[in-house]
Amino acid sequence: METDYSSSILLSLRQIIRSIDRHNKQLSSSSNLTIPQLVCLRQLLIDGPRPIGELASSVCLSKATVTGIIDRLENKELVHRDRSTTDRRKVVLSLTEKGASLAKNMPWPLQERFKVSLSSLDSTNIKLIDDTLKNLLEMMEAPAIEIWPYGGEDAVPVDAEIILPGRDTKTKA
Amino acid sequence: METDYSSSILLSLRQIIRSIDRHNKQLSSSSNLTIPQLVCLRQLLIDGPRPIGELASSVCLSKATVTGIIDRLENKELVHRDRSTTDRRKVVLSLTEKGASLAKNMPWPLQERFKVSLSSLDSTNIKLIDDTLKNLLEMMEAPAIEIWPYGGEDAVPVDAEIILPGRDTKTKA
DNA sequence: ATCAAATTATTTGTGTTCGAACTATTTAAA
DNA sequence: TTTAAATAGTTCGAACACAAATAATTTGAT
């Protein structure tokens, strides 16, 4: 008899993400910044001064989104913008002294927590998990399959919620 | 020498979530609804008529958020609100005929894709993944640890971005 | 019966998110 | 050289997301 682990795995995945969200929330309530703001600040500390586009891609957000986040960080005087002299299209972001100091003193409890949890698992299996997830990802990234192929009457899937309500995703509407 | 898989695993996790996001996006562009709207619609199909609070908790969103989503679904005439007769505080949501038909004919490509990818992996390891993720989740849900404990000067963690920029998480600001 | 506390949904305010349209600048091609 | 195409950032609009405050109703304690 085949056991279906995929729903269970997806559920765990989603819950882990929600758990991460909560941790992040905890973190952000200790500073006075939102998570995306902290992420950008941290990335600037790690990478040094960077144009907006580069920051956007290293934090996996659109330029439009980062523009807004930087607006607010600039208001708080944690970051400042400078036009690049070599390419005047670019806007280079740097941490202010205040911003750098804040970013430097930031703990990253989620990461620590995750590492602690992970390291207490059977170490011979950790690599397997890592490999499997990478494998899975690679396959999920594979060429797209057809969408909306059938319109059968009773196609109601019985098993539970797989879709994450996360993120935006507007359509024309 | 100890190899640190935790960063790698977190990265994979994050990328899987992004991949899921993309799939969901594909899906939503085929209907005319956003993901949260689809999720709510689907949940109503599965559960039947429900007050807003119950729907909110089954899709893991706040009542405030669901209120807005339902506003838009009501505009599209896919859902309607009714005051409960037994408890007039409650607003019971039902699918309209149009909404039910749409929800019924909805394919769930992400789930299929994920299942296909997963089933092609070494089947003896699938259960291990499942167990490990559950284990991991359980440990991450364990009692909270201290936040913002130290303020040392050079506490900059060198390794990469772990925090997901996902979701809201406002503070006073 | 009365009234405080709890519950249910909505409103309000701030912030995140992205696509698309727009401006400015640089690059490349004719 | 002159101009078309590509690139960088911003702006705009729509939808999410949630905490806090509010309004309506029910429950529970006295």
XYZ file of C-alpha atoms (C1' of nucleotides) in Angstrom:
406
model
C 0.000 0.000 0.000
C 1.370 3.420 -1.007
C 1.581 6.028 1.694
C 1.233 9.608 0.538
C 3.767 11.743 2.335
C 3.591 14.698 0.009
C 0.683 16.406 1.736
C 2.300 15.841 5.064
C 5.600 17.215 3.859
C 3.980 20.276 2.379
C 2.143 20.872 5.608
C 5.371 20.662 7.586
C 7.036 22.980 5.143
C 4.300 25.509 5.535
C 4.371 25.269 9.277
C 8.109 25.710 9.351
C 7.725 28.856 7.323
C 5.041 30.103 9.676
C 7.306 29.321 12.565
C 10.059 31.295 10.915
C 7.631 34.152 10.448
C 6.832 34.174 14.109
C 10.477 34.199 15.066
C 11.102 37.047 12.714
C 8.189 38.901 14.204
C 9.655 38.507 17.644
C 12.901 39.848 16.358
C 11.406 42.852 14.688
C 9.379 43.821 17.705
C 12.637 44.252 19.587
C 13.914 46.846 17.189
C 11.606 49.368 15.694
C 11.771 48.057 12.182
C 9.818 45.638 10.083
C 11.345 42.420 8.808
C 11.956 43.615 5.268
C 13.622 46.692 6.679
C 15.878 44.564 8.866
C 16.672 42.283 5.959
C 17.730 45.186 3.762
C 19.741 46.785 6.520
C 21.530 43.531 7.213
C 22.229 42.910 3.570
C 23.741 46.372 3.200
C 25.962 45.666 6.168
C 27.126 42.408 4.653
C 27.603 43.671 1.116
C 28.567 47.274 1.660
C 27.211 50.151 -0.458
C 25.135 48.812 -3.336
C 22.759 50.139 -5.975
C 19.106 49.419 -5.395
C 18.838 46.777 -8.082
C 21.570 44.675 -6.549
C 20.088 44.934 -3.111
C 16.715 43.981 -4.532
C 18.022 40.819 -6.087
C 20.046 39.777 -3.072
C 17.016 40.042 -0.829
C 14.742 38.542 -3.476
C 12.363 41.469 -3.759
C 11.385 43.661 -6.682
C 13.005 47.011 -7.200
C 9.662 48.666 -6.633
C 9.344 47.075 -3.226
C 12.864 47.897 -2.178
C 12.389 51.490 -3.253
C 9.591 51.823 -0.716
C 11.528 50.101 2.016
C 14.510 52.356 1.440
C 12.244 55.399 1.567
C 11.289 54.433 5.092
C 14.827 53.531 6.140
C 15.940 56.886 4.822
C 13.276 58.637 6.876
C 14.651 56.904 9.940
C 18.117 58.061 8.913
C 19.540 54.564 8.780
C 20.411 54.619 5.093
C 21.164 57.257 2.514
C 21.008 57.448 -1.256
C 23.727 58.720 -3.578
C 23.728 58.927 -7.331
C 26.561 56.932 -8.770
C 29.115 59.163 -10.475
C 30.145 56.543 -12.995
C 26.605 55.609 -14.019
C 24.121 58.266 -13.173
C 21.203 55.884 -13.536
C 22.249 54.059 -10.408
C 21.356 55.039 -6.864
C 23.907 53.744 -4.407
C 22.724 52.911 -0.911
C 24.931 53.211 2.145
C 24.313 52.711 5.826
C 24.524 55.773 7.999
C 26.505 55.466 11.173
C 23.279 54.914 13.045
C 22.194 52.268 10.558
C 25.484 50.428 10.651
C 25.528 50.382 14.419
C 21.997 49.040 14.523
C 22.726 46.372 11.937
C 25.877 45.298 13.718
C 24.175 44.751 17.027
C 21.350 42.738 15.590
C 21.079 39.158 16.813
C 19.631 36.526 14.501
C 17.767 34.198 16.759
C 15.974 32.332 14.029
C 19.163 31.175 12.485
C 20.583 30.114 15.817
C 17.399 28.371 16.784
C 17.226 26.543 13.510
C 20.826 25.480 13.731
C 20.418 24.203 17.247
C 17.315 22.255 16.304
C 18.942 20.848 13.250
C 22.190 19.878 14.892
C 20.384 17.807 17.471
C 18.973 15.572 14.768
C 20.706 12.453 13.615
C 23.722 13.905 11.908
C 23.963 11.159 9.338
C 20.603 12.188 7.992
C 21.167 15.917 7.810
C 23.035 15.654 4.562
C 20.305 13.490 3.140
C 17.723 16.135 3.992
C 19.860 18.765 2.384
C 20.328 16.711 -0.758
C 16.684 15.794 -0.964
C 15.489 19.358 -0.635
C 17.893 20.475 -3.326
C 16.760 17.643 -5.508
C 13.157 18.504 -4.911
C 13.755 22.123 -5.681
C 15.524 21.314 -8.889
C 12.635 19.200 -10.034
C 10.086 21.793 -9.067
C 12.000 24.341 -11.065
C 11.789 22.106 -14.107
C 9.761 23.149 -17.175
C 6.214 24.147 -16.445
C 3.295 21.845 -16.945
C -0.068 22.717 -18.323
C -2.372 24.806 -16.240
C -6.137 24.530 -16.142
C -6.215 21.478 -18.340
C -9.446 19.828 -17.293
C -12.819 21.112 -16.268
C -14.420 17.983 -14.956
C -17.476 18.294 -12.784
C -16.436 16.687 -9.542
C -12.774 17.514 -9.489
C -12.836 18.612 -5.878
C -9.586 17.560 -4.270
C -10.375 16.169 -0.879
C -7.026 16.577 0.782
C -6.072 19.602 2.747
C -4.772 23.050 1.992
C -1.501 23.056 0.117
C -1.450 26.549 -1.193
C 0.251 29.081 0.992
C -1.652 32.331 1.318
C 1.710 34.040 1.377
C 2.689 37.044 -0.602
C 0.825 39.231 -3.011
C 0.179 37.953 -6.499
C -2.280 40.267 -8.108
C -3.853 39.591 -11.457
C -5.711 42.043 -13.643
C -9.008 41.838 -11.647
C 35.579 18.952 10.054
C 31.973 19.876 10.672
C 29.930 20.738 7.638
C 27.179 23.278 8.225
C 24.098 22.178 6.376
C 21.692 24.418 8.193
C 22.237 27.440 5.979
C 21.950 25.288 2.916
C 18.758 23.691 4.141
C 17.230 27.035 4.977
C 18.139 28.297 1.546
C 16.485 25.306 -0.089
C 13.444 25.777 2.076
C 13.186 29.376 1.061
C 13.606 28.560 -2.594
C 10.968 25.871 -2.430
C 8.582 28.391 -0.967
C 9.402 30.843 -3.735
C 8.827 28.099 -6.242
C 5.470 27.403 -4.663
C 4.691 31.090 -4.887
C 5.417 31.088 -8.574
C 3.214 28.086 -9.166
C 0.434 29.688 -7.240
C 0.885 32.816 -9.273
C 0.530 30.829 -12.463
C -2.586 29.298 -11.105
C -4.120 32.560 -10.070
C -3.454 34.181 -13.408
C -5.576 31.491 -15.013
C -8.598 32.355 -12.950
C -9.140 35.968 -12.247
C -8.485 35.772 -8.579
C -5.579 36.258 -6.267
C -4.156 33.396 -4.252
C -5.742 34.419 -0.973
C -9.049 34.666 -2.764
C -8.626 31.184 -4.215
C -7.616 29.813 -0.855
C -10.708 31.215 0.821
C -12.960 30.036 -1.961
C -11.521 26.569 -1.808
C -11.792 26.408 1.939
C -15.439 27.380 1.778
C -16.024 24.626 -0.738
C -14.364 22.092 1.519
C -15.956 23.222 4.763
C -19.305 24.545 3.615
C -20.857 27.764 4.955
C -18.795 29.183 7.806
C -18.565 32.351 9.841
C -15.658 34.617 9.037
C -13.729 33.800 12.179
C -13.680 30.109 11.398
C -12.626 30.684 7.830
C -9.902 33.010 9.043
C -8.430 30.405 11.328
C -8.626 27.602 8.809
C -6.721 29.633 6.249
C -4.380 31.061 8.898
C -5.175 34.710 8.338
C -6.529 37.359 10.654
C -10.202 38.219 10.614
C -9.341 41.700 9.438
C -7.572 40.320 6.405
C -10.299 37.860 5.573
C -12.897 40.594 5.847
C -11.196 42.426 3.014
C -10.803 39.324 0.894
C -14.470 38.492 1.329
C -15.388 42.041 0.336
C -13.727 41.445 -2.999
C -15.134 37.964 -3.467
C -18.565 39.387 -2.731
C -18.057 42.059 -5.379
C -17.297 39.319 -7.858
C -20.468 37.559 -6.727
C -18.657 34.387 -5.735
C -19.575 34.521 -2.060
C -22.311 36.082 -0.008
C -22.686 37.097 3.603
C -25.589 36.270 5.900
C -26.085 37.169 9.511
C -26.458 34.048 11.577
C -29.939 33.763 13.047
C -28.782 31.915 16.134
C -25.950 34.306 16.943
C -26.337 37.656 15.304
C -22.696 38.563 15.861
C -21.665 36.006 13.316
C -21.533 36.559 9.569
C -21.923 33.301 7.723
C -20.232 32.992 4.355
C -21.571 30.820 1.560
C -20.457 30.219 -1.979
C -22.766 31.430 -4.676
C -23.504 29.038 -7.504
C -20.887 30.810 -9.549
C -18.369 30.585 -6.734
C -19.021 26.908 -6.092
C -18.667 26.071 -9.751
C -15.408 27.956 -9.973
C -14.033 26.342 -6.849
C -15.028 22.888 -8.026
C -13.293 23.191 -11.372
C -10.091 24.499 -9.913
C -7.040 22.365 -10.595
C -4.244 22.361 -8.079
C -1.117 22.079 -10.153
C 1.260 22.869 -7.353
C 0.152 19.905 -5.378
C 0.389 17.620 -8.397
C 3.777 18.960 -9.337
C 5.068 18.542 -5.860
C 3.740 15.018 -5.629
C 5.282 14.053 -8.927
C 8.628 15.496 -7.949
C 8.517 13.869 -4.579
C 7.444 10.452 -5.779
C 10.363 10.238 -8.136
C 12.798 10.511 -5.264
C 14.156 7.495 -3.475
C 11.045 6.243 -1.769
C 12.880 4.864 1.216
C 13.963 8.372 2.088
C 10.651 10.135 1.722
C 9.469 9.035 5.094
C 12.715 10.172 6.615
C 12.204 13.632 5.155
C 8.703 13.720 6.482
C 9.808 12.652 9.930
C 12.698 15.043 9.995
C 10.616 18.024 9.017
C 8.067 17.198 11.672
C 10.824 16.772 14.166
C 12.373 20.042 13.149
C 9.075 21.825 13.377
C 8.392 20.443 16.794
C 11.725 21.653 18.038
C 11.297 25.053 16.505
C 7.947 25.366 18.215
C 9.629 24.672 21.535
C 9.858 27.350 24.252
C 11.161 30.681 23.118
C 14.675 31.821 23.714
C 15.862 35.210 24.724
C 15.770 38.014 22.211
C 18.252 40.834 21.939
C 20.424 39.479 24.689
C 23.822 40.782 23.740
C 25.051 43.997 22.206
C 28.609 43.060 21.405
C 30.489 45.137 18.937
C 31.382 42.709 16.194
C 28.438 40.371 16.340
C 27.911 40.449 12.612
C 27.037 36.979 11.370
C 28.837 36.420 8.132
C 26.693 33.744 6.597
C 23.889 34.452 4.242
C 20.333 35.640 4.462
C 18.165 33.325 6.477
C 15.255 35.559 7.230
C 12.432 35.353 4.791
C 11.052 38.721 3.841
C 7.655 37.094 3.703
C 4.524 38.487 5.196
C 3.739 41.586 7.115
C 4.937 42.027 10.656
C 4.549 45.631 11.516
C 5.784 47.104 14.747
C 4.824 50.453 16.172
C 7.131 52.467 13.930
C -32.787 41.415 35.712
C -28.692 43.889 35.114
C -24.463 44.978 33.725
C -19.579 43.826 33.033
C -16.775 40.798 30.308
C -16.142 38.138 26.332
C -16.892 37.305 21.475
C -17.603 38.513 16.420
C -16.892 41.274 12.676
C -15.569 45.783 10.738
C -12.869 49.997 10.332
C -8.576 52.465 10.416
C -3.805 53.117 9.768
C 0.753 51.594 8.378
C 3.514 48.728 5.716
C 4.549 45.122 2.225
C 4.386 43.354 -2.457
C 4.459 43.385 -7.386
C 3.294 44.549 -12.372
C 3.039 48.179 -15.504
C 3.867 52.648 -16.952
C 7.156 56.382 -16.770
C 11.714 59.115 -16.670
C 16.488 59.405 -17.070
C 20.665 57.531 -18.589
C 23.728 54.519 -21.068
C 24.823 51.349 -24.792
C 24.790 49.714 -29.288
C 23.625 49.822 -33.982
C 22.999 51.907 -38.342
C 26.432 60.797 -35.224
C 22.114 59.953 -34.337
C 18.865 57.224 -32.699
C 16.779 52.838 -31.081
C 17.117 49.579 -27.475
C 18.433 48.295 -22.992
C 18.973 49.418 -18.139
C 18.079 51.773 -13.402
C 15.117 53.672 -10.496
C 10.579 55.708 -9.285
C 5.585 56.141 -9.310
C 1.007 54.301 -9.348
C -2.695 51.141 -8.476
C -4.582 47.028 -6.423
C -4.407 43.624 -2.999
C -2.511 41.726 1.235
C -1.519 41.592 6.115
C -2.204 42.706 10.803
C -2.654 45.415 15.314
C -5.592 48.445 17.561
C -9.836 50.657 18.087
C -14.774 50.300 17.455
C -19.573 48.501 17.261
C -22.870 44.947 17.986
C -24.204 41.026 20.355
C -24.040 37.301 23.637
C -22.663 35.275 28.020
C -21.988 35.076 32.738
C -21.926 36.653 37.311
C -24.229 38.782 40.752
